Amino acid sequence: GAVVSQHPSRVICKSGTSVKIECRSLDFQATTMFWYRQFPKQSLMLMATSNEGSKATYEQGVEKDKFLINHASLTLSTLTVTSAHPEDSSFYICSARAVGGPEAFFGQGTRLTVV
Amino acid sequence: QQQVKQSPQSLIVQKGGIPIINCAYENTAFDYFPWYQQFPGKGPALLIAIRPDVSEKKEGRFTISFNKSAKQFSLHIMDSQPGDSATYFCAAPLHNTNAGKSTFGDGTTLTVKP
């Protein structure tokens, strides 16, 4: 099956610093990647949709200046949490859709803790 | 407005039982219905998916039943095992749009007791 690698799996950062999370499709090209946030015992909340070579589309209520998304190639998207605060602590998950298909494959997630 | 409603919220069965998780959707534009399995601390993994041109799909112990007229689809796990204990999400992606983003159900926490 298709593999999506997300890195890092866990990160602890100090309040006010920025953190970058990478999402790579290892064995397929992904025209579209999605970034989700998940709180404990809750469903996935879509933050933004990124298409290769264009600006990301953010969901209502998601601050685009705080959550910077870059989709530089068909296999890599990055999410940068800028000026992180403790309330940004969460589980962030990316997913990628292969060209021409409906299937979305998820990364293993990144547990961000801001102290 | 939630476009995919999942039930039950939690489910406990004995080993060998057949848990059934249901999802109801509203948007008839949805044409692909996946189920995801998520273990604690991990990302969701695609388990099985169905398109609305068939009423049932089986893959190993997992079966999706689809009722287009009722706009419902369900996941059945045959001969459930303790290792199946996880959270299950149904989803409906609008892949025929440029966005192609998915809407997810709230999830069902399944516990299979030995």
CSV table of C-alpha atoms in Angstrom, one decimal:
chain,number,residue,atom,x,y,z
A,1,GLY,CA,0.0,0.0,0.0
A,2,ALA,CA,0.9,3.6,-0.4
A,3,VAL,CA,3.2,5.0,2.4
A,4,VAL,CA,3.1,8.5,3.8
A,5,SER,CA,5.9,9.4,6.1
A,6,GLN,CA,5.5,12.2,8.7
A,7,HIS,CA,8.4,13.6,10.6
A,8,PRO,CA,9.0,14.1,13.5
A,9,SER,CA,6.6,11.8,15.4
A,10,ARG,CA,7.1,13.8,18.6
A,11,VAL,CA,8.4,17.2,19.3
A,12,ILE,CA,8.6,19.4,22.3
A,13,CYS,CA,9.3,23.1,21.8
A,14,LYS,CA,9.4,26.2,23.9
A,15,SER,CA,6.6,28.7,23.7
A,16,GLY,CA,7.3,31.4,21.1
A,17,THR,CA,9.4,29.2,18.9
A,18,SER,CA,8.5,27.6,15.5
A,19,VAL,CA,8.2,24.0,14.6
A,20,LYS,CA,8.2,22.4,11.2
A,21,ILE,CA,6.5,19.1,10.4
A,22,GLU,CA,7.2,17.3,7.2
A,23,CYS,CA,4.9,15.0,5.2
A,24,ARG,CA,6.3,12.9,2.4
A,25,SER,CA,4.6,10.4,0.1
A,26,LEU,CA,7.2,7.8,-0.4
A,27,ASP,CA,6.0,5.7,-3.3
A,28,PHE,CA,3.5,7.8,-5.1
A,29,GLN,CA,2.9,11.3,-6.3
A,30,ALA,CA,0.4,13.4,-4.3
A,31,THR,CA,-1.2,16.4,-6.0
A,32,THR,CA,-3.1,17.1,-2.9
A,33,MET,CA,-2.1,16.9,0.8
A,34,PHE,CA,-4.2,17.6,3.8
A,35,TRP,CA,-3.3,18.7,7.3
A,36,TYR,CA,-5.5,17.7,10.2
A,37,ARG,CA,-5.5,18.4,13.9
A,38,GLN,CA,-6.8,15.9,16.4
A,39,PHE,CA,-7.6,16.5,20.0
A,40,PRO,CA,-7.8,13.5,22.5
A,41,LYS,CA,-10.7,11.2,21.9
A,42,GLN,CA,-12.0,13.4,19.1
A,43,SER,CA,-12.3,13.2,15.3
A,44,LEU,CA,-9.9,14.7,12.8
A,45,MET,CA,-10.3,18.4,12.2
A,46,LEU,CA,-9.2,19.5,8.7
A,47,MET,CA,-6.9,22.5,8.9
A,48,ALA,CA,-6.0,23.1,5.3
A,49,THR,CA,-5.7,21.6,1.9
A,50,SER,CA,-2.5,22.0,-0.1
A,51,ASN,CA,-2.0,21.5,-3.7
A,52,GLU,CA,1.5,21.2,-5.3
A,53,GLY,CA,2.8,24.5,-6.5
A,54,SER,CA,-0.1,26.7,-5.2
A,55,LYS,CA,-1.2,28.3,-2.0
A,56,ALA,CA,-2.9,26.3,0.6
A,57,THR,CA,-6.6,26.6,1.2
A,58,TYR,CA,-7.3,27.0,4.9
A,59,GLU,CA,-10.5,26.0,6.7
A,60,GLN,CA,-12.6,28.6,8.5
A,61,GLY,CA,-11.0,29.6,11.8
A,62,VAL,CA,-7.5,28.4,11.0
A,63,GLU,CA,-4.9,31.1,11.1
A,64,LYS,CA,-2.9,31.0,7.9
A,65,ASP,CA,-0.1,33.1,9.4
A,66,LYS,CA,0.2,30.8,12.3
A,67,PHE,CA,0.1,27.5,10.4
A,68,LEU,CA,2.3,28.0,7.3
A,69,ILE,CA,1.9,25.3,4.7
A,70,ASN,CA,4.2,24.7,1.8
A,71,HIS,CA,3.7,22.0,-0.9
A,72,ALA,CA,6.9,22.4,-2.9
A,73,SER,CA,6.8,19.1,-4.7
A,74,LEU,CA,4.5,16.2,-5.5
A,75,THR,CA,5.9,14.3,-2.6
A,76,LEU,CA,6.5,16.8,0.1
A,77,SER,CA,4.3,19.2,2.1
A,78,THR,CA,5.4,21.0,5.3
A,79,LEU,CA,3.4,22.5,8.1
A,80,THR,CA,5.2,25.1,10.2
A,81,VAL,CA,3.6,26.2,13.5
A,82,THR,CA,4.9,29.7,14.1
A,83,SER,CA,5.3,31.3,17.5
A,84,ALA,CA,3.9,28.3,19.1
A,85,HIS,CA,1.9,28.5,22.3
A,86,PRO,CA,0.8,25.8,24.8
A,87,GLU,CA,-2.7,25.8,23.2
A,88,ASP,CA,-1.1,24.7,19.9
A,89,SER,CA,-0.2,21.4,21.6
A,90,SER,CA,-2.0,18.7,19.7
A,91,PHE,CA,-1.7,15.7,17.4
A,92,TYR,CA,-1.1,16.9,13.8
A,93,ILE,CA,-1.7,14.4,11.0
A,94,CYS,CA,-1.2,14.8,7.3
A,95,SER,CA,-2.7,12.8,4.5
A,96,ALA,CA,-2.0,12.5,0.8
A,97,ARG,CA,-4.1,11.6,-2.2
A,98,ALA,CA,-2.5,10.0,-5.2
A,99,VAL,CA,-2.9,11.4,-8.6
A,100,GLY,CA,-6.2,10.4,-10.1
A,101,GLY,CA,-7.5,8.4,-7.1
A,102,PRO,CA,-9.9,9.0,-4.3
A,103,GLU,CA,-7.8,7.2,-1.7
A,104,ALA,CA,-6.2,9.2,1.1
A,105,PHE,CA,-3.3,7.8,3.0
A,106,PHE,CA,-2.3,9.2,6.3
A,107,GLY,CA,1.0,9.8,8.0
A,108,GLN,CA,1.7,8.5,11.5
A,109,GLY,CA,1.1,11.8,13.1
A,110,THR,CA,3.1,14.3,15.1
A,111,ARG,CA,2.6,14.9,18.8
A,112,LEU,CA,3.4,18.5,19.4
A,113,THR,CA,3.9,19.7,23.0
A,114,VAL,CA,4.6,23.4,23.6
A,115,VAL,CA,6.0,24.2,27.0
B,1,GLN,CA,-23.6,21.0,9.8
B,2,GLN,CA,-22.0,17.6,10.1
B,3,GLN,CA,-22.2,15.7,6.8
B,4,VAL,CA,-21.3,12.3,8.1
B,5,LYS,CA,-22.9,11.0,11.3
B,6,GLN,CA,-21.3,8.0,12.9
B,7,SER,CA,-22.7,5.7,15.6
B,8,PRO,CA,-22.3,4.3,18.2
B,9,GLN,CA,-19.7,6.4,20.0
B,10,SER,CA,-18.3,3.4,21.7
B,11,LEU,CA,-18.8,-0.4,21.5
B,12,ILE,CA,-17.7,-3.3,23.6
B,13,VAL,CA,-17.9,-6.9,22.3
B,14,GLN,CA,-16.5,-10.2,23.3
B,15,LYS,CA,-13.8,-11.9,21.2
B,16,GLY,CA,-15.5,-13.6,18.2
B,17,GLY,CA,-18.4,-11.1,18.2
B,18,ILE,CA,-19.4,-9.0,15.2
B,19,PRO,CA,-19.3,-5.3,16.0
B,20,ILE,CA,-21.2,-3.1,13.6
B,21,ILE,CA,-20.5,0.6,13.1
B,22,ASN,CA,-22.9,2.8,11.2
B,23,CYS,CA,-22.5,6.0,9.2
B,24,ALA,CA,-25.2,8.2,7.6
B,25,TYR,CA,-24.3,10.8,5.1
B,26,GLU,CA,-26.2,13.7,3.7
B,27,ASN,CA,-24.5,14.8,0.5
B,28,THR,CA,-25.4,12.7,-2.5
B,29,ALA,CA,-22.3,13.9,-4.3
B,30,PHE,CA,-20.2,11.6,-2.1
B,31,ASP,CA,-19.1,8.7,-4.2
B,32,TYR,CA,-16.4,7.0,-2.2
B,33,PHE,CA,-16.8,5.7,1.3
B,34,PRO,CA,-13.8,4.6,3.3
B,35,TRP,CA,-13.3,3.4,6.8
B,36,TYR,CA,-10.2,4.1,8.8
B,37,GLN,CA,-8.7,2.4,11.8
B,38,GLN,CA,-6.7,4.4,14.3
B,39,PHE,CA,-4.6,3.1,17.2
B,40,PRO,CA,-3.7,5.4,20.0
B,41,GLY,CA,-0.8,7.7,19.1
B,42,LYS,CA,-0.9,6.7,15.4
B,43,GLY,CA,-2.4,8.2,12.2
B,44,PRO,CA,-5.5,6.6,10.7
B,45,ALA,CA,-5.0,3.7,8.4
B,46,LEU,CA,-7.2,3.0,5.4
B,47,LEU,CA,-9.1,-0.2,6.2
B,48,ILE,CA,-11.6,-0.7,3.5
B,49,ALA,CA,-13.6,1.4,1.1
B,50,ILE,CA,-16.6,1.1,-1.2
B,51,ARG,CA,-18.1,2.9,-4.1
B,52,PRO,CA,-21.9,3.4,-4.4
B,53,ASP,CA,-22.3,1.1,-7.4
B,54,VAL,CA,-22.0,-2.0,-5.1
B,55,SER,CA,-24.0,-2.9,-2.0
B,56,GLU,CA,-21.3,-4.8,-0.2
B,57,LYS,CA,-17.5,-5.3,-0.2
B,58,LYS,CA,-15.5,-7.8,1.8
B,59,GLU,CA,-11.8,-7.7,2.6
B,60,GLY,CA,-10.8,-10.4,5.0
B,61,ARG,CA,-12.8,-10.1,8.2
B,62,PHE,CA,-14.0,-6.6,7.3
B,63,THR,CA,-17.2,-5.9,5.4
B,64,ILE,CA,-18.8,-2.7,4.2
B,65,SER,CA,-22.5,-2.7,3.6
B,66,PHE,CA,-23.9,0.2,1.6
B,67,ASN,CA,-27.5,1.4,1.3
B,68,LYS,CA,-27.6,4.1,-1.3
B,69,SER,CA,-31.3,4.9,-0.9
B,70,ALA,CA,-31.0,5.3,2.9
B,71,LYS,CA,-27.6,7.1,2.5
B,72,GLN,CA,-26.0,4.8,5.0
B,73,PHE,CA,-23.0,2.6,5.1
B,74,SER,CA,-21.7,0.3,7.8
B,75,LEU,CA,-18.6,-1.6,8.9
B,76,HIS,CA,-18.9,-5.2,10.1
B,77,ILE,CA,-15.9,-6.9,11.7
B,78,MET,CA,-16.3,-10.7,11.6
B,79,ASP,CA,-14.7,-12.9,14.3
B,80,SER,CA,-13.4,-9.8,16.2
B,81,GLN,CA,-10.1,-10.1,18.0
B,82,PRO,CA,-8.6,-8.0,20.9
B,83,GLY,CA,-6.2,-6.6,18.3
B,84,ASP,CA,-9.1,-5.0,16.6
B,85,SER,CA,-9.6,-2.7,19.6
B,86,ALA,CA,-9.1,0.8,18.1
B,87,THR,CA,-11.0,3.8,17.0
B,88,TYR,CA,-12.8,3.6,13.7
B,89,PHE,CA,-13.7,6.5,11.5
B,90,CYS,CA,-16.0,6.6,8.5
B,91,ALA,CA,-15.3,9.3,5.9
B,92,ALA,CA,-16.7,10.7,2.7
B,93,PRO,CA,-14.3,12.6,0.4
B,94,LEU,CA,-15.5,14.9,-2.3
B,95,HIS,CA,-12.8,13.7,-4.7
B,96,ASN,CA,-14.6,15.0,-7.7
B,97,THR,CA,-13.9,18.5,-6.6
B,98,ASN,CA,-10.6,20.4,-6.8
B,99,ALA,CA,-10.4,20.3,-3.1
B,100,GLY,CA,-11.1,16.6,-2.6
B,101,LYS,CA,-11.2,17.0,1.1
B,102,SER,CA,-12.8,14.4,3.4
B,103,THR,CA,-15.4,14.8,6.0
B,104,PHE,CA,-15.1,12.4,8.9
B,105,GLY,CA,-17.4,10.9,11.4
B,106,ASP,CA,-16.9,11.4,15.1
B,107,GLY,CA,-15.3,8.0,15.5
B,108,THR,CA,-16.2,4.8,17.3
B,109,THR,CA,-14.0,3.4,20.0
B,110,LEU,CA,-14.2,-0.4,19.8
B,111,THR,CA,-13.1,-2.6,22.6
B,112,VAL,CA,-12.9,-6.4,22.0
B,113,LYS,CA,-12.7,-8.3,25.3
B,114,PRO,CA,-10.7,-11.5,25.3
